[in-house]
Amino acid sequence: MVAEKKNFSHNDLDTLRSRVIVERDRVTSTASTDFPHNYPGQNLAWDFEKFKETFKLKINKLSKTEMEFDMIGIDAAVANAFRRILIAEVPTMAVSNVFIMNNTSIVVDEVLAHRLGLVPILADPTKFDFKGKEETPTDLNTIVFKLQATCRRNPNAAESETDPLKKYIHANVYSGDMKWSPQGDQAERFKDCPIKPVFDDIVVTKLRPGQEVDIEIHCEKGLGQDHAKWSPVATASYRLMPEILINGEITGEAAVRFQKCFPEGVVDVVVENGVKKAVVVNPRKDTVSREVLRHAEFENKVKLTRVRDHFIFKIESVGAIEPQDLFVQAVKVLMDKAGTVKRSLQNTLQAE
């Protein structure tokens, strides 16, 4: 979006409907008004064909653990539904039970079990069943790890050595020390992608000579709404697309001062016919700090808004499931919820 030489007044119905307006001391037009008969002469009834024409999804950044994409043409309620589902309702595998045979480390049993519970596990949850409270562990619902470590002095370390990692062997116990113990036919089922912790360098506890840990760890399938250890994301968040509207032109040294009111990369100062001019080049970088609205010289020259149906969505996976797959699973969960509501309504109508 680039700056427009158009003055949007607060009485403009389209602006009130499609934009959140950011003023110096308040934010207005925040409530959704996309429903019939709210504005004279505008038919805002939901239409599937129109939705297909206006809805867009564009991926801007994608890595093994992060994805940022634009979701355009939906209501905030739907965007928030995806956020909540990603955090709480996409299943993963996580440590559920910790059987401590021996632990002489400085970390007490309860804290050690909690630390192990938060280690993300690389395992496809779709290949496991949920384990009921009364069910016994099987190869279809449980993953088993062994964690055994004993600390001793390093015979090759210098006598003056003070670094514990060089002075001792197994001074730190890491998540990578958790060794998968395949049950049943798990070794064959997961031969192409062996089960393991997502990261090998998470410190679980620390040991000194003579101390040891001997632990069996059971992982089960679960949901983030039951415990954060099952949440597949570090976070899932969204924000509305910022929009910066300039009324007329801002030139000369005022253009430089205008540029400094925004984060780097939002506004450029270009030279046209020997005159400096402020141009909005990348409003998505704007943090909507409202600094520009605090300066009297820019009063009535700039308007800050946010596009109501344009969401900049970010997913940060913990690494067990790639972010693009997480979003697909979130869509499936939402579809199942919609199907449940639809069936309930049909049953209610039939009963009447």
CSV table of C-alpha atoms in Angstrom, one decimal:
chain,number,residue,atom,x,y,z
A,1,MET,CA,0.0,0.0,0.0
A,2,VAL,CA,1.3,3.4,-0.9
A,3,ALA,CA,0.4,6.9,0.3
A,4,GLU,CA,-2.7,8.3,-1.3
A,5,LYS,CA,-3.4,12.0,-2.1
A,6,LYS,CA,-6.9,11.7,-0.7
A,7,ASN,CA,-8.4,13.0,2.5
A,8,PHE,CA,-10.6,10.4,4.2
A,9,SER,CA,-13.0,12.0,6.6
A,10,HIS,CA,-14.4,10.2,9.6
A,11,ASN,CA,-17.8,10.5,8.0
A,12,ASP,CA,-16.8,8.4,5.1
A,13,LEU,CA,-18.9,5.3,5.4
A,14,ASP,CA,-16.5,3.0,3.5
A,15,THR,CA,-13.6,4.1,5.8
A,16,LEU,CA,-15.7,3.6,8.9
A,17,ARG,CA,-16.6,0.1,7.7
A,18,SER,CA,-13.3,-1.2,6.3
A,19,ARG,CA,-10.7,0.6,8.5
A,20,VAL,CA,-9.8,0.9,12.1
A,21,ILE,CA,-8.9,4.6,12.6
A,22,VAL,CA,-5.9,5.4,14.8
A,23,GLU,CA,-6.2,8.9,16.4
A,24,ARG,CA,-3.8,10.7,18.7
A,25,ASP,CA,-5.5,9.7,21.9
A,26,ARG,CA,-7.8,6.9,20.9
A,27,VAL,CA,-8.7,4.2,18.4
A,28,THR,CA,-12.1,4.3,16.7
A,29,SER,CA,-14.2,2.3,14.4
A,30,THR,CA,-13.0,-0.9,16.0
A,31,ALA,CA,-16.3,-2.9,15.9
A,32,SER,CA,-17.1,-5.1,12.9
A,33,THR,CA,-20.1,-3.8,11.0
A,34,ASP,CA,-20.2,-6.2,8.0
A,35,PHE,CA,-23.8,-7.3,8.3
A,36,PRO,CA,-27.0,-6.4,6.3
A,37,HIS,CA,-28.8,-3.1,6.7
A,38,ASN,CA,-26.0,-1.4,8.7
A,39,TYR,CA,-25.3,1.2,6.1
A,40,PRO,CA,-27.8,2.8,3.6
A,41,GLY,CA,-27.4,1.5,0.1
A,42,GLN,CA,-24.8,-1.2,1.0
A,43,ASN,CA,-25.6,-4.8,0.8
A,44,LEU,CA,-23.2,-6.6,3.2
A,45,ALA,CA,-24.9,-9.9,3.3
A,46,TRP,CA,-22.4,-12.8,3.3
A,47,ASP,CA,-22.0,-14.4,-0.1
A,48,PHE,CA,-19.8,-17.4,-0.8
A,49,GLU,CA,-19.0,-16.4,-4.4
A,50,LYS,CA,-18.0,-12.9,-3.3
A,51,PHE,CA,-15.9,-14.4,-0.5
A,52,LYS,CA,-14.0,-16.6,-3.0
A,53,GLU,CA,-13.2,-13.6,-5.1
A,54,THR,CA,-12.0,-11.4,-2.2
A,55,PHE,CA,-10.2,-14.0,0.1
A,56,LYS,CA,-6.5,-14.2,-0.4
A,57,LEU,CA,-3.6,-15.9,1.4
A,58,LYS,CA,0.0,-14.9,0.6
A,59,ILE,CA,3.0,-16.4,2.3
A,60,ASN,CA,5.7,-13.8,2.8
A,61,LYS,CA,8.2,-15.8,4.9
A,62,LEU,CA,8.7,-19.5,5.5
A,63,SER,CA,11.3,-21.5,7.4
A,64,LYS,CA,11.4,-24.7,9.3
A,65,THR,CA,10.0,-23.0,12.4
A,66,GLU,CA,8.4,-19.8,11.3
A,67,MET,CA,5.9,-18.6,8.8
A,68,GLU,CA,4.5,-15.2,8.1
A,69,PHE,CA,1.6,-14.8,5.7
A,70,ASP,CA,-1.1,-12.3,4.8
A,71,MET,CA,-4.7,-13.4,5.2
A,72,ILE,CA,-7.1,-11.0,3.4
A,73,GLY,CA,-10.9,-10.9,3.2
A,74,ILE,CA,-12.0,-12.5,6.5
A,75,ASP,CA,-13.4,-11.3,9.8
A,76,ALA,CA,-11.3,-11.0,13.0
A,77,ALA,CA,-13.3,-13.7,14.6
A,78,VAL,CA,-12.1,-16.2,12.0
A,79,ALA,CA,-8.5,-15.1,12.3
A,80,ASN,CA,-8.7,-15.4,16.1
A,81,ALA,CA,-10.2,-18.8,15.7
A,82,PHE,CA,-7.1,-19.9,13.8
A,83,ARG,CA,-4.8,-18.4,16.5
A,84,ARG,CA,-6.6,-20.2,19.3
A,85,ILE,CA,-6.7,-23.5,17.5
A,86,LEU,CA,-3.0,-23.3,16.7
A,87,ILE,CA,-2.2,-22.7,20.4
A,88,ALA,CA,-4.6,-25.1,22.0
A,89,GLU,CA,-6.2,-27.7,19.7
A,90,VAL,CA,-3.6,-29.1,17.2
A,91,PRO,CA,-2.4,-32.3,18.8
A,92,THR,CA,1.3,-33.2,19.4
A,93,MET,CA,3.4,-35.7,21.3
A,94,ALA,CA,4.8,-34.7,24.6
A,95,VAL,CA,6.3,-36.2,27.8
A,96,SER,CA,3.4,-37.3,30.0
A,97,ASN,CA,4.9,-39.6,32.6
A,98,VAL,CA,8.4,-39.7,34.0
A,99,PHE,CA,9.6,-42.7,36.0
A,100,ILE,CA,12.7,-41.8,38.0
A,101,MET,CA,14.7,-44.8,39.2
A,102,ASN,CA,17.6,-42.7,40.4
A,103,ASN,CA,18.3,-38.9,40.5
A,104,THR,CA,21.2,-37.6,42.6
A,105,SER,CA,21.5,-34.3,40.6
A,106,ILE,CA,20.9,-30.9,42.1
A,107,VAL,CA,17.5,-30.7,40.4
A,108,VAL,CA,14.8,-32.3,42.5
A,109,ASP,CA,12.5,-35.0,41.0
A,110,GLU,CA,9.4,-32.8,40.4
A,111,VAL,CA,11.4,-30.0,38.7
A,112,LEU,CA,13.3,-32.5,36.6
A,113,ALA,CA,10.1,-34.1,35.4
A,114,HIS,CA,8.7,-30.7,34.6
A,115,ARG,CA,11.8,-29.7,32.6
A,116,LEU,CA,11.6,-33.0,30.6
A,117,GLY,CA,7.9,-32.3,29.9
A,118,LEU,CA,8.7,-29.1,28.1
A,119,VAL,CA,11.2,-30.7,25.7
A,120,PRO,CA,9.5,-30.8,22.3
A,121,ILE,CA,9.4,-34.3,20.7
A,122,LEU,CA,9.8,-34.9,17.0
A,123,ALA,CA,7.1,-37.4,16.2
A,124,ASP,CA,4.1,-37.4,13.9
A,125,PRO,CA,1.0,-37.2,16.1
A,126,THR,CA,-1.2,-38.5,13.4
A,127,LYS,CA,0.4,-41.9,13.7
A,128,PHE,CA,-0.6,-42.2,17.3
A,129,ASP,CA,-3.9,-42.6,19.2
A,130,PHE,CA,-5.0,-40.6,22.2
A,131,LYS,CA,-4.4,-42.6,25.4
A,132,GLY,CA,-7.4,-42.8,27.8
A,133,LYS,CA,-6.9,-42.5,31.5
A,134,GLU,CA,-7.7,-46.2,32.1
A,135,GLU,CA,-5.8,-47.5,29.0
A,136,THR,CA,-2.4,-49.2,29.3
A,137,PRO,CA,0.6,-47.9,27.3
A,138,THR,CA,1.0,-49.6,23.8
A,139,ASP,CA,3.1,-48.9,20.8
A,140,LEU,CA,0.1,-47.1,19.3
A,141,ASN,CA,-0.3,-44.5,22.0
A,142,THR,CA,3.0,-44.2,23.8
A,143,ILE,CA,6.6,-43.3,23.0
A,144,VAL,CA,9.3,-44.4,25.4
A,145,PHE,CA,12.7,-42.7,26.0
A,146,LYS,CA,15.5,-43.8,28.3
A,147,LEU,CA,17.7,-41.2,30.0
A,148,GLN,CA,20.8,-42.5,31.8
A,149,ALA,CA,23.9,-40.4,32.6
A,150,THR,CA,26.7,-40.5,35.2
A,151,CYS,CA,29.2,-37.8,35.8
A,152,ARG,CA,32.9,-38.5,36.2
A,153,ARG,CA,36.1,-36.6,36.0
A,154,ASN,CA,37.8,-36.2,32.6
A,155,PRO,CA,41.2,-37.9,32.9
A,156,ASN,CA,42.5,-35.8,30.0
A,157,ALA,CA,41.6,-32.5,31.6
A,158,ALA,CA,44.4,-30.2,32.9
A,159,GLU,CA,44.6,-29.9,36.7
A,160,SER,CA,44.1,-26.1,36.4
A,161,GLU,CA,41.0,-26.5,34.3
A,162,THR,CA,38.0,-24.7,35.7
A,163,ASP,CA,35.4,-25.2,32.9
A,164,PRO,CA,33.0,-28.0,34.1
A,165,LEU,CA,32.3,-29.0,30.6
A,166,LYS,CA,36.0,-29.8,30.1
A,167,LYS,CA,36.8,-30.9,33.6
A,168,TYR,CA,34.1,-33.4,33.8
A,169,ILE,CA,32.4,-35.9,31.5
A,170,HIS,CA,28.6,-35.5,31.5
A,171,ALA,CA,28.7,-32.3,33.5
A,172,ASN,CA,25.5,-31.3,31.7
A,173,VAL,CA,22.6,-33.6,30.8
A,174,TYR,CA,21.0,-32.5,27.5
A,175,SER,CA,17.8,-33.4,25.8
A,176,GLY,CA,19.9,-35.2,23.2
A,177,ASP,CA,20.8,-37.7,25.9
A,178,MET,CA,17.2,-39.0,25.7
A,179,LYS,CA,17.4,-42.2,23.8
A,180,TRP,CA,14.3,-43.5,22.0
A,181,SER,CA,13.4,-47.0,23.0
A,182,PRO,CA,11.1,-48.3,20.1
A,183,GLN,CA,8.1,-50.4,21.3
A,184,GLY,CA,6.3,-53.0,19.2
A,185,ASP,CA,6.8,-52.2,15.5
A,186,GLN,CA,7.7,-48.5,16.0
A,187,ALA,CA,11.2,-49.0,14.7
A,188,GLU,CA,9.8,-50.1,11.4
A,189,ARG,CA,7.0,-47.6,11.3
A,190,PHE,CA,9.4,-44.7,11.9
A,191,LYS,CA,12.5,-45.9,10.2
A,192,ASP,CA,12.4,-43.0,7.8
A,193,CYS,CA,12.0,-40.4,10.5
A,194,PRO,CA,13.3,-41.7,13.9
A,195,ILE,CA,11.6,-40.3,16.9
A,196,LYS,CA,13.8,-37.9,19.0
A,197,PRO,CA,13.8,-34.6,20.8
A,198,VAL,CA,13.5,-31.6,18.4
A,199,PHE,CA,16.6,-30.0,19.9
A,200,ASP,CA,19.6,-31.9,21.3
A,201,ASP,CA,21.1,-29.0,23.3
A,202,ILE,CA,18.4,-28.2,25.9
A,203,VAL,CA,20.0,-28.5,29.3
A,204,VAL,CA,17.9,-30.8,31.5
A,205,THR,CA,20.0,-30.9,34.6
A,206,LYS,CA,23.7,-30.6,35.7
A,207,LEU,CA,25.8,-33.3,37.3
A,208,ARG,CA,29.1,-33.5,39.2
A,209,PRO,CA,31.3,-36.5,39.8
A,210,GLY,CA,29.4,-39.3,41.5
A,211,GLN,CA,26.0,-38.0,40.6
A,212,GLU,CA,23.7,-39.7,38.1
A,213,VAL,CA,20.2,-39.9,36.6
A,214,ASP,CA,18.4,-43.0,35.5
A,215,ILE,CA,15.0,-42.2,34.1
A,216,GLU,CA,12.3,-43.8,31.8
A,217,ILE,CA,10.1,-41.2,29.9
A,218,HIS,CA,6.7,-41.9,28.4
A,219,CYS,CA,5.3,-39.5,25.8
A,220,GLU,CA,1.6,-39.4,24.8
A,221,LYS,CA,-0.6,-37.5,22.4
A,222,GLY,CA,-2.4,-34.4,23.8
A,223,LEU,CA,-3.7,-30.9,23.3
A,224,GLY,CA,-2.3,-27.5,24.4
A,225,GLN,CA,-5.7,-26.7,26.1
A,226,ASP,CA,-4.8,-29.5,28.6
A,227,HIS,CA,-1.2,-28.4,29.2
A,228,ALA,CA,1.2,-26.0,27.4
A,229,LYS,CA,3.7,-28.9,26.8
A,230,TRP,CA,1.3,-30.1,24.1
A,231,SER,CA,1.1,-26.8,22.3
A,232,PRO,CA,2.8,-27.0,18.9
A,233,VAL,CA,3.7,-23.3,18.7
A,234,ALA,CA,5.8,-21.0,20.7
A,235,THR,CA,3.3,-18.4,19.7
A,236,ALA,CA,0.7,-17.7,17.0
A,237,SER,CA,-0.2,-14.1,16.5
A,238,TYR,CA,-1.7,-11.6,14.1
A,239,ARG,CA,-1.9,-7.9,13.5
A,240,LEU,CA,-3.9,-5.7,11.2
A,241,MET,CA,-2.1,-4.2,8.1
A,242,PRO,CA,-1.2,-0.6,8.9
A,243,GLU,CA,-2.2,2.1,6.3
A,244,ILE,CA,-0.7,5.6,6.2
A,245,LEU,CA,-2.7,8.1,4.2
A,246,ILE,CA,-1.1,11.4,3.2
A,247,ASN,CA,-3.3,14.4,2.3
A,248,GLY,CA,-1.5,16.3,-0.4
A,249,GLU,CA,2.3,16.4,-0.2
A,250,ILE,CA,4.9,16.7,2.5
A,251,THR,CA,8.0,18.3,1.1
A,252,GLY,CA,11.3,19.9,2.1
A,253,GLU,CA,12.8,19.4,5.5
A,254,ALA,CA,9.3,18.5,6.8
A,255,ALA,CA,9.6,15.3,4.7
A,256,VAL,CA,12.8,14.4,6.7
A,257,ARG,CA,11.0,15.0,10.0
A,258,PHE,CA,8.0,13.1,8.8
A,259,GLN,CA,10.3,10.1,7.9
A,260,LYS,CA,11.8,10.1,11.4
A,261,CYS,CA,8.3,9.7,12.9
A,262,PHE,CA,8.2,6.1,11.6
A,263,PRO,CA,10.4,3.0,12.0
A,264,GLU,CA,13.1,2.5,9.4
A,265,GLY,CA,11.8,1.4,6.0
A,266,VAL,CA,8.3,2.7,6.3
A,267,VAL,CA,8.8,6.1,4.7
A,268,ASP,CA,11.4,7.2,2.1
A,269,VAL,CA,12.4,10.7,1.2
A,270,VAL,CA,12.8,11.0,-2.6
A,271,VAL,CA,13.9,14.0,-4.6
A,272,GLU,CA,11.5,15.1,-7.4
A,273,ASN,CA,12.5,18.2,-9.5
A,274,GLY,CA,15.0,19.1,-6.8
A,275,VAL,CA,12.5,19.0,-4.0
A,276,LYS,CA,12.5,16.5,-1.2
A,277,LYS,CA,9.2,14.5,-0.8
A,278,ALA,CA,8.0,12.0,1.7
A,279,VAL,CA,6.7,8.7,0.2
A,280,VAL,CA,5.2,5.7,2.1
A,281,VAL,CA,7.0,2.6,0.7
A,282,ASN,CA,6.3,-0.2,3.2
A,283,PRO,CA,3.5,0.4,5.8
A,284,ARG,CA,3.6,-3.2,7.0
A,285,LYS,CA,6.8,-2.3,9.0
A,286,ASP,CA,4.9,0.4,10.9
A,287,THR,CA,4.3,-0.2,14.6
A,288,VAL,CA,1.5,2.4,14.7
A,289,SER,CA,3.3,4.4,17.4
A,290,ARG,CA,1.3,7.5,16.6
A,291,GLU,CA,4.4,9.6,16.9
A,292,VAL,CA,3.5,11.6,13.7
A,293,LEU,CA,0.2,12.6,15.3
A,294,ARG,CA,2.0,14.4,18.2
A,295,HIS,CA,3.4,17.0,15.8
A,296,ALA,CA,1.3,20.0,15.0
A,297,GLU,CA,2.9,20.6,11.6
A,298,PHE,CA,1.4,17.3,10.3
A,299,GLU,CA,-2.1,17.9,11.6
A,300,ASN,CA,-4.6,17.2,8.9
A,301,LYS,CA,-1.8,16.0,6.6
A,302,VAL,CA,-1.7,12.4,7.6
A,303,LYS,CA,-4.2,9.8,8.7
A,304,LEU,CA,-3.3,6.4,10.3
A,305,THR,CA,-5.6,3.5,9.8
A,306,ARG,CA,-5.5,-0.3,9.9
A,307,VAL,CA,-7.2,-2.4,7.2
A,308,ARG,CA,-9.9,-4.3,9.1
A,309,ASP,CA,-9.9,-7.5,7.0
A,310,HIS,CA,-6.1,-7.7,6.2
A,311,PHE,CA,-4.3,-9.8,8.8
A,312,ILE,CA,-0.5,-10.2,9.0
A,313,PHE,CA,-0.4,-13.7,10.6
A,314,LYS,CA,2.7,-15.2,12.2
A,315,ILE,CA,3.2,-18.8,13.3
A,316,GLU,CA,6.3,-19.8,15.4
A,317,SER,CA,6.5,-23.6,15.7
A,318,VAL,CA,8.4,-25.3,18.5
A,319,GLY,CA,9.9,-27.5,15.8
A,320,ALA,CA,7.9,-30.7,16.1
A,321,ILE,CA,5.6,-29.8,13.2
A,322,GLU,CA,6.5,-27.4,10.4
A,323,PRO,CA,4.4,-24.2,10.4
A,324,GLN,CA,2.7,-24.7,7.1
A,325,ASP,CA,1.5,-28.1,8.2
A,326,LEU,CA,0.3,-26.6,11.5
A,327,PHE,CA,-1.9,-24.1,9.6
A,328,VAL,CA,-3.4,-26.9,7.4
A,329,GLN,CA,-4.2,-28.9,10.5
A,330,ALA,CA,-5.8,-25.8,12.1
A,331,VAL,CA,-8.0,-25.4,9.1
A,332,LYS,CA,-9.1,-29.1,9.4
A,333,VAL,CA,-9.9,-28.5,13.1
A,334,LEU,CA,-12.0,-25.5,12.2
A,335,MET,CA,-13.8,-27.4,9.5
A,336,ASP,CA,-14.6,-30.2,12.0
A,337,LYS,CA,-16.0,-27.6,14.4
A,338,ALA,CA,-18.2,-26.0,11.7
A,339,GLY,CA,-19.4,-29.5,10.7
A,340,THR,CA,-20.4,-30.2,14.3
A,341,VAL,CA,-22.4,-27.0,14.5
A,342,LYS,CA,-24.0,-27.7,11.2
A,343,ARG,CA,-25.1,-31.2,12.2
A,344,SER,CA,-26.4,-29.9,15.6
A,345,LEU,CA,-28.5,-27.3,13.8
A,346,GLN,CA,-29.9,-29.9,11.4
A,347,ASN,CA,-30.8,-32.2,14.3
A,348,THR,CA,-32.5,-29.3,16.1
A,349,LEU,CA,-34.5,-28.4,13.0
A,350,GLN,CA,-35.5,-32.0,12.5
A,351,ALA,CA,-36.6,-32.3,16.1
A,352,GLU,CA,-38.8,-29.3,15.8
